[in-house]
mmCIF file of C-alpha atoms in Angstrom:
data_model
loop_
_atom_site.group_PDB
_atom_site.id
_atom_site.type_symbol
_atom_site.label_atom_id
_atom_site.label_comp_id
_atom_site.label_asym_id
_atom_site.label_seq_id
_atom_site.Cartn_x
_atom_site.Cartn_y
_atom_site.Cartn_z
ATOM 1 C CA VAL A 1 -0.885 101.109 109.590
ATOM 2 C CA GLU A 2 -3.480 103.577 110.100
ATOM 3 C CA GLY A 3 -3.021 102.893 113.868
ATOM 4 C CA ALA A 4 0.494 104.041 114.047
ATOM 5 C CA LEU A 5 -0.378 107.251 112.457
ATOM 6 C CA ILE A 6 -2.718 107.392 114.654
ATOM 7 C CA GLU A 7 -0.228 106.814 117.715
ATOM 8 C CA ARG A 8 2.256 109.397 115.668
ATOM 9 C CA VAL A 9 -0.349 112.358 116.097
ATOM 10 C CA GLN A 10 -1.859 111.171 119.767
ATOM 11 C CA ALA A 11 2.432 111.338 120.518
ATOM 12 C CA SER A 12 2.704 114.880 119.388
ATOM 13 C CA ARG A 13 0.602 116.342 121.794
ATOM 14 C CA ASN A 14 2.861 116.470 124.547
ATOM 15 C CA GLU A 15 6.337 116.571 122.524
ATOM 16 C CA ALA A 16 6.236 119.878 121.610
ATOM 17 C CA VAL A 17 4.767 119.953 118.534
ATOM 18 C CA ARG A 18 3.492 123.012 116.511
ATOM 19 C CA PHE A 19 2.727 121.964 113.231
ATOM 20 C CA ILE A 20 2.015 119.331 111.371
ATOM 21 C CA VAL A 21 1.877 117.871 107.562
ATOM 22 C CA ILE A 22 0.476 114.648 106.478
ATOM 23 C CA ASN A 23 -0.544 112.822 103.169
ATOM 24 C CA PRO A 24 -3.121 110.956 104.700
ATOM 25 C CA ALA A 25 -2.561 109.354 101.118
ATOM 26 C CA ALA A 26 -5.249 106.359 101.500
ATOM 27 C CA TYR A 27 -6.391 107.264 104.565
ATOM 28 C CA THR A 28 -7.477 110.815 102.863
ATOM 29 C CA HIS A 29 -11.462 109.226 101.926
ATOM 30 C CA THR A 30 -11.706 106.481 104.865
ATOM 31 C CA SER A 31 -10.333 107.295 107.641
ATOM 32 C CA VAL A 32 -12.041 108.572 110.711
ATOM 33 C CA ALA A 33 -10.138 108.242 113.650
ATOM 34 C CA LEU A 34 -6.852 109.644 112.200
ATOM 35 C CA ARG A 35 -9.293 112.493 111.000
ATOM 36 C CA ASP A 36 -10.309 112.614 115.233
ATOM 37 C CA ALA A 37 -6.714 112.312 116.275
ATOM 38 C CA LEU A 38 -5.740 114.968 114.298
ATOM 39 C CA THR A 39 -8.866 117.400 115.530
ATOM 40 C CA ALA A 40 -8.935 115.928 119.002
ATOM 41 C CA VAL A 41 -4.855 117.333 119.226
ATOM 42 C CA ALA A 42 -5.853 120.586 118.141
ATOM 43 C CA ILE A 43 -2.368 121.143 116.463
ATOM 44 C CA PRO A 44 -2.582 123.085 113.290
ATOM 45 C CA PHE A 45 -1.935 120.999 109.727
ATOM 46 C CA VAL A 46 -1.499 120.612 106.016
ATOM 47 C CA GLU A 47 -2.926 117.602 103.998
ATOM 48 C CA VAL A 48 -0.824 117.369 101.017
ATOM 49 C CA HIS A 49 -0.726 114.990 98.472
ATOM 50 C CA LEU A 50 1.154 114.342 95.501
ATOM 51 C CA SER A 51 -1.324 113.575 92.533
ATOM 52 C CA ASN A 52 -4.396 115.721 92.347
ATOM 53 C CA ILE A 53 -7.431 113.388 94.220
ATOM 54 C CA HIS A 54 -9.647 116.024 91.928
ATOM 55 C CA ALA A 55 -8.343 114.593 89.189
ATOM 56 C CA ARG A 56 -8.689 111.038 90.013
ATOM 57 C CA GLU A 57 -11.496 109.291 90.573
ATOM 58 C CA SER A 58 -15.103 110.262 92.135
ATOM 59 C CA PHE A 59 -14.007 108.726 95.125
ATOM 60 C CA ARG A 60 -10.710 109.686 95.910
ATOM 61 C CA ARG A 61 -12.094 113.761 95.644
ATOM 62 C CA HIS A 62 -13.808 113.456 99.424
ATOM 63 C CA SER A 63 -11.128 114.004 101.921
ATOM 64 C CA PHE A 64 -11.652 113.674 105.225
ATOM 65 C CA PHE A 65 -9.384 116.471 106.726
ATOM 66 C CA SER A 66 -9.943 119.268 104.661
ATOM 67 C CA ASP A 67 -12.048 120.543 106.358
ATOM 68 C CA VAL A 68 -10.384 121.161 109.450
ATOM 69 C CA ALA A 69 -6.437 121.748 108.276
ATOM 70 C CA LEU A 70 -5.039 124.855 107.772
ATOM 71 C CA GLY A 71 -3.827 123.846 103.681
ATOM 72 C CA THR A 72 -4.259 121.101 101.069
ATOM 73 C CA ILE A 73 -1.917 120.837 98.846
ATOM 74 C CA CYS A 74 -2.189 118.667 95.667
ATOM 75 C CA GLY A 75 -1.097 117.753 92.454
ATOM 76 C CA LEU A 76 1.950 119.272 92.774
ATOM 77 C CA GLY A 77 4.395 116.311 93.163
ATOM 78 C CA SER A 78 6.688 116.344 95.981
ATOM 79 C CA LEU A 79 6.940 120.718 95.137
ATOM 80 C CA GLY A 80 3.833 120.111 97.300
ATOM 81 C CA TYR A 81 5.875 118.721 100.964
ATOM 82 C CA ASP A 82 8.392 121.621 100.268
ATOM 83 C CA LEU A 83 5.840 124.864 99.852
ATOM 84 C CA ALA A 84 3.465 122.956 103.388
ATOM 85 C CA LEU A 85 6.813 123.343 104.984
ATOM 86 C CA ARG A 86 7.349 126.703 104.128
ATOM 87 C CA PHE A 87 4.743 127.624 105.525
ATOM 88 C CA ALA A 88 4.220 125.862 108.935
ATOM 89 C CA LEU A 89 7.741 127.548 109.074
ATOM 90 C CA GLU A 90 6.519 130.811 108.526
ATOM 91 C CA ARG A 91 2.532 129.890 110.954
ATOM 92 C CA VAL A 92 5.470 129.516 113.662
ATOM 93 C CA ALA A 93 7.442 132.316 112.655
ATOM 94 C CA GLY A 94 4.219 134.013 112.848
ATOM 95 C CA LYS A 95 3.936 135.782 109.854
#
């Protein structure tokens, strides 16, 4: 549910969250509200997609998140989450 994701992102501001790894799924192409929540909390994040969104239908090639994310990983399946987490941990550690 989009509202639940937005509430979770907003709650992260008060929980000492230092980095977000998010797969916005279909909201990638539709949710200005989720984008606004992520930019409002000003917590760095990486956008992850299991499939290569650029190799899919034309409407899936636009992301409302990529331009405000520190990075975007797509098309690597679940390995994308591992890489995003590794990046997040290194970033938080100051590397």
